[in-house]
Coordinates of C-alpha atoms in Angstrom, one line a residue:
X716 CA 0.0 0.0 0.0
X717 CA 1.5 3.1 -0.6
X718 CA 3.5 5.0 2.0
X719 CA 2.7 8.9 1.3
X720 CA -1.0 7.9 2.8
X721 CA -1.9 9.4 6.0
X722 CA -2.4 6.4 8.4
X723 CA -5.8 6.0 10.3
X724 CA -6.2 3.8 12.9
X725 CA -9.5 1.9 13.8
X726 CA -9.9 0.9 17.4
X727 CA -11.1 -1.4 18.6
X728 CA -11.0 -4.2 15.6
X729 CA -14.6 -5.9 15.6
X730 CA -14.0 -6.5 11.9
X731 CA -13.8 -10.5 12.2
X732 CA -17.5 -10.7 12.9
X733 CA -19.0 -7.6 11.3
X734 CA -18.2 -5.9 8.4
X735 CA -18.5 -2.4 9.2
X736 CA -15.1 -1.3 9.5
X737 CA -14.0 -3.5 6.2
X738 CA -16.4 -2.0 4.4
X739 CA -15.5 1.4 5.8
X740 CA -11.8 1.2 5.4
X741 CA -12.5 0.0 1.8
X742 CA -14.3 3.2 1.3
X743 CA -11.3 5.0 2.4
X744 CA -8.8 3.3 1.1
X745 CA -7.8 5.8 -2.5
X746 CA -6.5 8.1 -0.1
X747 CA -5.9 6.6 3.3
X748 CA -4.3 3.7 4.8
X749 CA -6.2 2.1 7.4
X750 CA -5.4 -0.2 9.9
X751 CA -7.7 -1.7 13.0
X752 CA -6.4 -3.4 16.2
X753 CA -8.0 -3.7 19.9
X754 CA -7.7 -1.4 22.9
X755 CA -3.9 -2.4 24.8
X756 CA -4.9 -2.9 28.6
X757 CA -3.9 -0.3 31.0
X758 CA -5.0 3.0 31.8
X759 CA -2.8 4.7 28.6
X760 CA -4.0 2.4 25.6
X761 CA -3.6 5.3 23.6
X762 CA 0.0 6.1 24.1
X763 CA 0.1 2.5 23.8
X764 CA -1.4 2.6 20.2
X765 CA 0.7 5.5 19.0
X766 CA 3.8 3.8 19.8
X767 CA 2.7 1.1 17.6
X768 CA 1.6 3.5 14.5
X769 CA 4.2 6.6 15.3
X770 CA 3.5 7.9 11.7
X771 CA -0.6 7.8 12.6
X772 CA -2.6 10.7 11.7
X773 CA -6.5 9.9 12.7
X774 CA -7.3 7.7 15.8
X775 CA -10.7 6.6 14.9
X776 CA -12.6 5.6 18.2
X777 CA -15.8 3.5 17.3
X778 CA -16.8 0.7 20.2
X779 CA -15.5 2.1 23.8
X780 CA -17.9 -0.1 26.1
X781 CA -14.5 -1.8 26.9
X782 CA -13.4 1.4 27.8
X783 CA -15.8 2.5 30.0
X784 CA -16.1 -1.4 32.2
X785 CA -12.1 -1.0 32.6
X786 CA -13.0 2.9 34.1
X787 CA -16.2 1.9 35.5
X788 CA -15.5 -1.6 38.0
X789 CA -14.3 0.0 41.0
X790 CA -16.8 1.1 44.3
X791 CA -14.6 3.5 45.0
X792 CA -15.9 6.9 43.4
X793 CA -12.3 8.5 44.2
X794 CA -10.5 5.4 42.4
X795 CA -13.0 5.8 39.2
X796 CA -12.3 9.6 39.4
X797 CA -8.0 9.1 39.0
X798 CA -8.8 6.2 36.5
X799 CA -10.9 8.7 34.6
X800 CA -8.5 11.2 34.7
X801 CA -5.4 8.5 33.8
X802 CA -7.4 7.7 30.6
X803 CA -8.4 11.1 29.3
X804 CA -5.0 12.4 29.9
X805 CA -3.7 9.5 28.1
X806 CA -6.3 10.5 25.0
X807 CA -5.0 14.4 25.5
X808 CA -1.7 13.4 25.1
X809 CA -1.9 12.0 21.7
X810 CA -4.3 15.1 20.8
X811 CA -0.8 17.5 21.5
X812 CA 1.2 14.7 19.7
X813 CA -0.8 16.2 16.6
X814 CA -3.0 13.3 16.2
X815 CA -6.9 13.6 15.0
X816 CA -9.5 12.0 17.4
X817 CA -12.7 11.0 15.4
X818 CA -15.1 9.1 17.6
X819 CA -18.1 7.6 16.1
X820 CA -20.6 6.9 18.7
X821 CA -22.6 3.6 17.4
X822 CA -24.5 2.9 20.9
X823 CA -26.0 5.5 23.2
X824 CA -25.3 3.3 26.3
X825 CA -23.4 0.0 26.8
X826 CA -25.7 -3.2 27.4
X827 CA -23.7 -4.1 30.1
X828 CA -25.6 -2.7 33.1
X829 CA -22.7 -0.3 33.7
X830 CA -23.5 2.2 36.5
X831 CA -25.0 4.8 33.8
X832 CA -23.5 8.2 36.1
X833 CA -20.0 7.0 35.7
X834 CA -20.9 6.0 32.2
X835 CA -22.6 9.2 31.1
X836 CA -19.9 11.3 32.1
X837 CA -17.4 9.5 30.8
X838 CA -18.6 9.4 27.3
X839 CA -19.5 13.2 27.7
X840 CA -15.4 14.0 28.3
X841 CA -14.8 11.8 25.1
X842 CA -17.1 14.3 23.4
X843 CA -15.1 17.0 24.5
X844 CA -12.2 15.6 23.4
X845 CA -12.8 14.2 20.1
X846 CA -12.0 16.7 17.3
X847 CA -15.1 15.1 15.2
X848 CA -17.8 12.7 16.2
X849 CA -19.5 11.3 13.8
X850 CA -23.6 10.1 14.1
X851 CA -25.9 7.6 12.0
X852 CA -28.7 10.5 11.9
X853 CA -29.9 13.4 12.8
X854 CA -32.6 11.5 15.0
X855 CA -29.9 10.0 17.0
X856 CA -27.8 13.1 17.6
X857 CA -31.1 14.8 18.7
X858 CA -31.3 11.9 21.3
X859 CA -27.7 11.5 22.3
X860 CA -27.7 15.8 22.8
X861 CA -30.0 15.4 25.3
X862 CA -29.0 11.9 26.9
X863 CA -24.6 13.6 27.3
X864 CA -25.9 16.5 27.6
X865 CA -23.4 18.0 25.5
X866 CA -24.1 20.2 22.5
X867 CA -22.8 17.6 19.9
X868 CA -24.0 20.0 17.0
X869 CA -20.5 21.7 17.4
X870 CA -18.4 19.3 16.4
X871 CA -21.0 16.2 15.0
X872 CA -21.6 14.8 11.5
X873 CA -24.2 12.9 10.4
X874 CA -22.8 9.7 8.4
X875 CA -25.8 6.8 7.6
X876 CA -24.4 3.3 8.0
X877 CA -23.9 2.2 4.2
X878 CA -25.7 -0.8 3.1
X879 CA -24.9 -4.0 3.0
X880 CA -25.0 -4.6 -1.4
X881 CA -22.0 -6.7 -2.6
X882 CA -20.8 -7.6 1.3
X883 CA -22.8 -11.1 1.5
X884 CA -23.3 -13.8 -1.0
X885 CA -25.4 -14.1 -3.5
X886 CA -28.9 -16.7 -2.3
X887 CA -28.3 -19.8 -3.2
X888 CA -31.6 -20.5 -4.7
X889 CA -34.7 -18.4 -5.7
X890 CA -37.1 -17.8 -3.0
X891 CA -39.7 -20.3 -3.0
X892 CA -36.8 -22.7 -3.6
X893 CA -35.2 -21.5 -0.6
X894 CA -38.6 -21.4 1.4
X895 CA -39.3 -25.4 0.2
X896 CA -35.8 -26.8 1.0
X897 CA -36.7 -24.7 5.2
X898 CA -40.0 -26.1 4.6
X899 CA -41.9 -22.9 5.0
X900 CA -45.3 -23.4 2.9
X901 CA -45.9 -21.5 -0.2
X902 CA -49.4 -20.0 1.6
X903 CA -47.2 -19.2 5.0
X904 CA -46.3 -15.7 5.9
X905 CA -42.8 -16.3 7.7
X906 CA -41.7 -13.9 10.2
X907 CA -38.0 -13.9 10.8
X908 CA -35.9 -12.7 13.8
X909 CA -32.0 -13.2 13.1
X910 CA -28.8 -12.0 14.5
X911 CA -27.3 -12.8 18.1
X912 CA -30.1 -13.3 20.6
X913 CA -28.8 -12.1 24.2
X914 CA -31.8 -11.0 27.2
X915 CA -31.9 -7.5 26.5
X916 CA -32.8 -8.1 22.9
X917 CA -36.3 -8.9 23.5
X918 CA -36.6 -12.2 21.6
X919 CA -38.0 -14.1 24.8
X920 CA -41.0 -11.5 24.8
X921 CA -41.5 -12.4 20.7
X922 CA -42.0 -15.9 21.5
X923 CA -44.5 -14.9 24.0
X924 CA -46.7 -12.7 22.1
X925 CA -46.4 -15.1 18.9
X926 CA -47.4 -18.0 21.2
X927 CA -50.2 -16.0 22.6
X928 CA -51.9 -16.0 19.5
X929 CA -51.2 -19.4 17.7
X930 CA -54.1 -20.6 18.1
X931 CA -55.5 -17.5 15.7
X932 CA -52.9 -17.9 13.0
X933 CA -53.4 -19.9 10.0
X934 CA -51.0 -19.0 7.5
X935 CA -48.3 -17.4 10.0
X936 CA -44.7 -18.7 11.4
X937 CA -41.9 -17.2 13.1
X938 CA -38.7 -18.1 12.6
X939 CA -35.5 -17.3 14.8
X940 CA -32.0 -17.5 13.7
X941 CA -28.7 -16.8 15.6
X942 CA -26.5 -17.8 18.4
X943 CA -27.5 -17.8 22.1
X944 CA -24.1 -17.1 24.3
X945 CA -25.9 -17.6 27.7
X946 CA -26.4 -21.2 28.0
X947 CA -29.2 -21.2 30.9
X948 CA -31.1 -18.6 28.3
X949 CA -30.8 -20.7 25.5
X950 CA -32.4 -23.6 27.6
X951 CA -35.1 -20.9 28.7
X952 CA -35.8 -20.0 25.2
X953 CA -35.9 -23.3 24.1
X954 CA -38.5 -24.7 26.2
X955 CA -40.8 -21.8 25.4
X956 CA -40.1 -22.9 21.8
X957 CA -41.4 -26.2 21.7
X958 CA -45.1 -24.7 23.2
X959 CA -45.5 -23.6 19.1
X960 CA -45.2 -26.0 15.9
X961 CA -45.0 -22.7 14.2
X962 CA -41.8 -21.7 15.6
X963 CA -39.0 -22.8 14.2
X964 CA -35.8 -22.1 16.0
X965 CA -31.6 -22.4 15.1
X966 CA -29.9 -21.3 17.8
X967 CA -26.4 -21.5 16.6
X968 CA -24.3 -18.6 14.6
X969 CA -25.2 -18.8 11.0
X970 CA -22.9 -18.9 7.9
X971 CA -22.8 -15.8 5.9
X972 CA -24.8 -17.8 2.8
X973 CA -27.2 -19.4 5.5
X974 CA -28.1 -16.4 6.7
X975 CA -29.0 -14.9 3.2
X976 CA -30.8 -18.0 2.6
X977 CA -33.0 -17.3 5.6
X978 CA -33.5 -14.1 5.1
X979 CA -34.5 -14.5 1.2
X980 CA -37.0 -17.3 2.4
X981 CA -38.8 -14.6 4.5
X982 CA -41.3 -12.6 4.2
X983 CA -40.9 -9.7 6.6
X984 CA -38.1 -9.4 9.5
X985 CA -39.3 -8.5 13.0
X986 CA -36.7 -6.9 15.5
X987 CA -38.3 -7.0 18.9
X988 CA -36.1 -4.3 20.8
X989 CA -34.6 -1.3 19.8
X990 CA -32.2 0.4 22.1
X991 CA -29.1 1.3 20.0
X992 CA -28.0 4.5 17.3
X993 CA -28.1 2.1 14.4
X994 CA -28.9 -1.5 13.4
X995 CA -26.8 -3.6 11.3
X996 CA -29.3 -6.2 11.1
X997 CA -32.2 -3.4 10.3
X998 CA -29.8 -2.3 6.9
X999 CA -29.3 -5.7 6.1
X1000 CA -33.2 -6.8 5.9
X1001 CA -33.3 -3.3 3.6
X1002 CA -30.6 -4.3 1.2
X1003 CA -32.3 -7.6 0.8
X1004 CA -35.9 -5.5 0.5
X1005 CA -37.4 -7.0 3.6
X1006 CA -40.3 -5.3 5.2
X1007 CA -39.9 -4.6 8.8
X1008 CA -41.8 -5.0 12.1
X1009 CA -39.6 -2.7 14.5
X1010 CA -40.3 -1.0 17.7
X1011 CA -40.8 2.8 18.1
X1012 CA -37.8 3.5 19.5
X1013 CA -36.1 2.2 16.2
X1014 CA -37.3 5.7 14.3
X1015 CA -33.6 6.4 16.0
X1016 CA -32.4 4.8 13.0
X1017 CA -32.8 7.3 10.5
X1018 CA -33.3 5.1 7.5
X1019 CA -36.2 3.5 7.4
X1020 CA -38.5 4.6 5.3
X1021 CA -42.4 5.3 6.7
X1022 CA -43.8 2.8 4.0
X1023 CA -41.2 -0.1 5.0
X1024 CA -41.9 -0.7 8.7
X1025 CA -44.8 -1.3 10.5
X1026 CA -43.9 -0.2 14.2
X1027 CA -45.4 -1.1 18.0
X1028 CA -44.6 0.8 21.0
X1029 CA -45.4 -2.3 23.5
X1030 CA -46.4 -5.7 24.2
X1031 CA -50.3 -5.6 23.0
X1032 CA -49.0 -3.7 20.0
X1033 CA -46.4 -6.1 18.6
X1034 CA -49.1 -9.1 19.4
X1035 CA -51.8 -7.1 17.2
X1036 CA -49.0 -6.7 14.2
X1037 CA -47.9 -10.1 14.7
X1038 CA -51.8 -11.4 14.4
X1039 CA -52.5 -8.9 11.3
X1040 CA -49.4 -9.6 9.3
X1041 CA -51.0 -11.1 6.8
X1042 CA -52.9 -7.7 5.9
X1043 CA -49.6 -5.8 5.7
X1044 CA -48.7 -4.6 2.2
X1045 CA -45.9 -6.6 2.3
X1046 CA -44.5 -6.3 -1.7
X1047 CA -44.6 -2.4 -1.2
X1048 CA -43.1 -2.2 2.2
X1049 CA -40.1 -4.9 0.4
X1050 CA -39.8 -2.3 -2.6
X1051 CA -39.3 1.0 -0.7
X1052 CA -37.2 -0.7 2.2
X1053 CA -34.7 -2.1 -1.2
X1054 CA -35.0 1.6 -2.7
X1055 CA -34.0 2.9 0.2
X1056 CA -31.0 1.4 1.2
X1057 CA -29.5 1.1 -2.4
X1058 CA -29.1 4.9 -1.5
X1059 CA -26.8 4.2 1.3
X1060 CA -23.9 4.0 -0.9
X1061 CA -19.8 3.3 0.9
X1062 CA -19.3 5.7 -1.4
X1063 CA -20.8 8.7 0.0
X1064 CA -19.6 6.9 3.0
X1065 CA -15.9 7.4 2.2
X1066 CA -16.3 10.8 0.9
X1067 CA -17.8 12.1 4.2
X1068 CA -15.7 10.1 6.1
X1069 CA -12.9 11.5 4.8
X1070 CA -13.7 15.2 5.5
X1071 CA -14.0 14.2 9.2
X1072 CA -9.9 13.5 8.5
X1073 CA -8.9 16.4 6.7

């Protein structure tokens, strides 16, 4: 790669198991050379990253929930207080060293049950250091404003997660080929959940409502794909499973062409819970023009299109669109979701990206 290339460096690396920062870093890559690697322990990891990249110009900052459990562990407020202080000295440092610090805040909150004070304020100090922080939408930077409480207008840009076109294989088969080999029947409105199922993700309270109503539902199955961590969970989920013939469960980490399989076999994607800046899984059902079921709080998201989602704001209201799928427009909802995302090009990506660096 060539040398005269300013070097940016992607922290922490979560590129084996989601392509986000591949695809970013190929968006960049005509005039920057990017390289990704983990947080170094300690309480200076960013001293600790410059002395491995001494010609870097950018320290992109994108996950710091690993961060903020290394700050946050302690009782002792005056112990979190010095920690804190370690750290953002550690980050001002490499500021004066000449170094950019872009931060692009994906989550609001961590989903580790972090005490949210110590949390709060620590990502509001990252604010105030970060030269740029970039944002999925202008929904979420109204939210996250509020939540810091730090006027992020001064120094935010909006960038929308690019889509997912070109990134995962092609389907195997056409649809109702697909749909016959999963045996899902060609008169069978299949709901799919997929991606990692954890407790905060709501999948537990989808199983309820859909078995609430299976007596009431003719031409309707759900289907849930992706790995369960939490043994005990997966045995809880399980059993609540095998209450409905018209669930249909794979709890296990799908391969990239499995998961476009299942995906192309369904007819609309339901995420249960909604609590994050963006959704990977949400722009993947789009750029395979899936219609969505998604909870309010997903209008975060900035991308989905009015006539592509049908949302629910609880319980009762997720079990009514869950009975009343079938009455959904679901051909036009698939068009406008696969219009949409087609618009969320890497390329615009990259050239808004790239004028955080500059």
């Amino acid at each position: 790669m060539s040398s005269n290339k300013d070097l940016v460096v992607f922290a922490p690396n979560w590129s084996k198991n989601n392509p986000y920062q591949n695809l970013l870093a190929a968006s960049l890559a005509d005039d920057y050379q990017v390289t990704m690697q983990n947080y170094p322990e300690g309480l200076a990891p960013f001293t600790k990253i410059y002395q491995q990249n001494p010609n870097m110009k950018v320290l992109h900052l994108h996950w710091i929930a690993e961060l903020i459990h290394r700050l946050s562990w302690s009782k002792s407020s005056l112990v979190f207080f010095i920690k804190l202080a370690r750290m953002l000295f550690d980050l001002w440092c490499l500021k004066k060293r000449g170094v950019k610090i872009v931060w692009t805040i994906h989550n609001k909150l961590s989903h580790q049950g972090l005490n949210k004070n110590r949390e709060l304020l620590i990502r509001r100090q990252f604010c105030r250091l970060a030269d740029q922080v970039i944002i999925h939408s202008t929904e979420a930077m109204k939210l996250v404003t509020k939540l810091y409480e730090y006027p992020l207008q001064q120094k935010a840009k909006v960038i929308f997660h690019g889509n997912y076109d070109n990134c995962y294989p092609k389907p195997s088969a056409t649809k109702d080929s697909l749909r016959k080999s999963l045996n899902i029947k060609p008169d069978v409105i299949n709901i799919l959940y997929f991606g990692s199922i954890r407790p905060y993700k709501g999948v537990d309270n989808l199983i309820d409502c859909f078995n609430s109503i299976e007596s009431t539902l003719e031409n309707s199955s759900l289907t849930l794909a992706g790995g369960v961590s939490d043994a005990n969970y997966k045995n809880e989920l399980s059993e609540r499973v095998k209450l409905n013939s018209k669930i249909v469960a794979n709890f296990e980490f799908l391969p990239e062409q499995q998961l476009v399989d299942q995906i192309t076999a369904a007819d609309i994607v339901v995420i249960p819970f909604a609590d994050t800046l963006t959704s990977g899984s949400t722009i993947l059902a789009m750029t395979l023009g899936k219609p969505l079921i998604l909870p309010e709080k997903a209008k975060v998201f900035g991308c989905v299109p009015e006539l592509g989602v049908k949302y629910f704001t609880n319980t009762a209201e997720l079990t009514s669109v869950l009975q009343n799928v079938h009455k959904l427009p679901l051909e036009t909802m698939a068009t406008n979701n696969k219009a949409a995302a087609d618009k969320l090009t890497w390329e615009q990506v990259g050239v808004l990206s790239k004028q955080c660096y500059s």
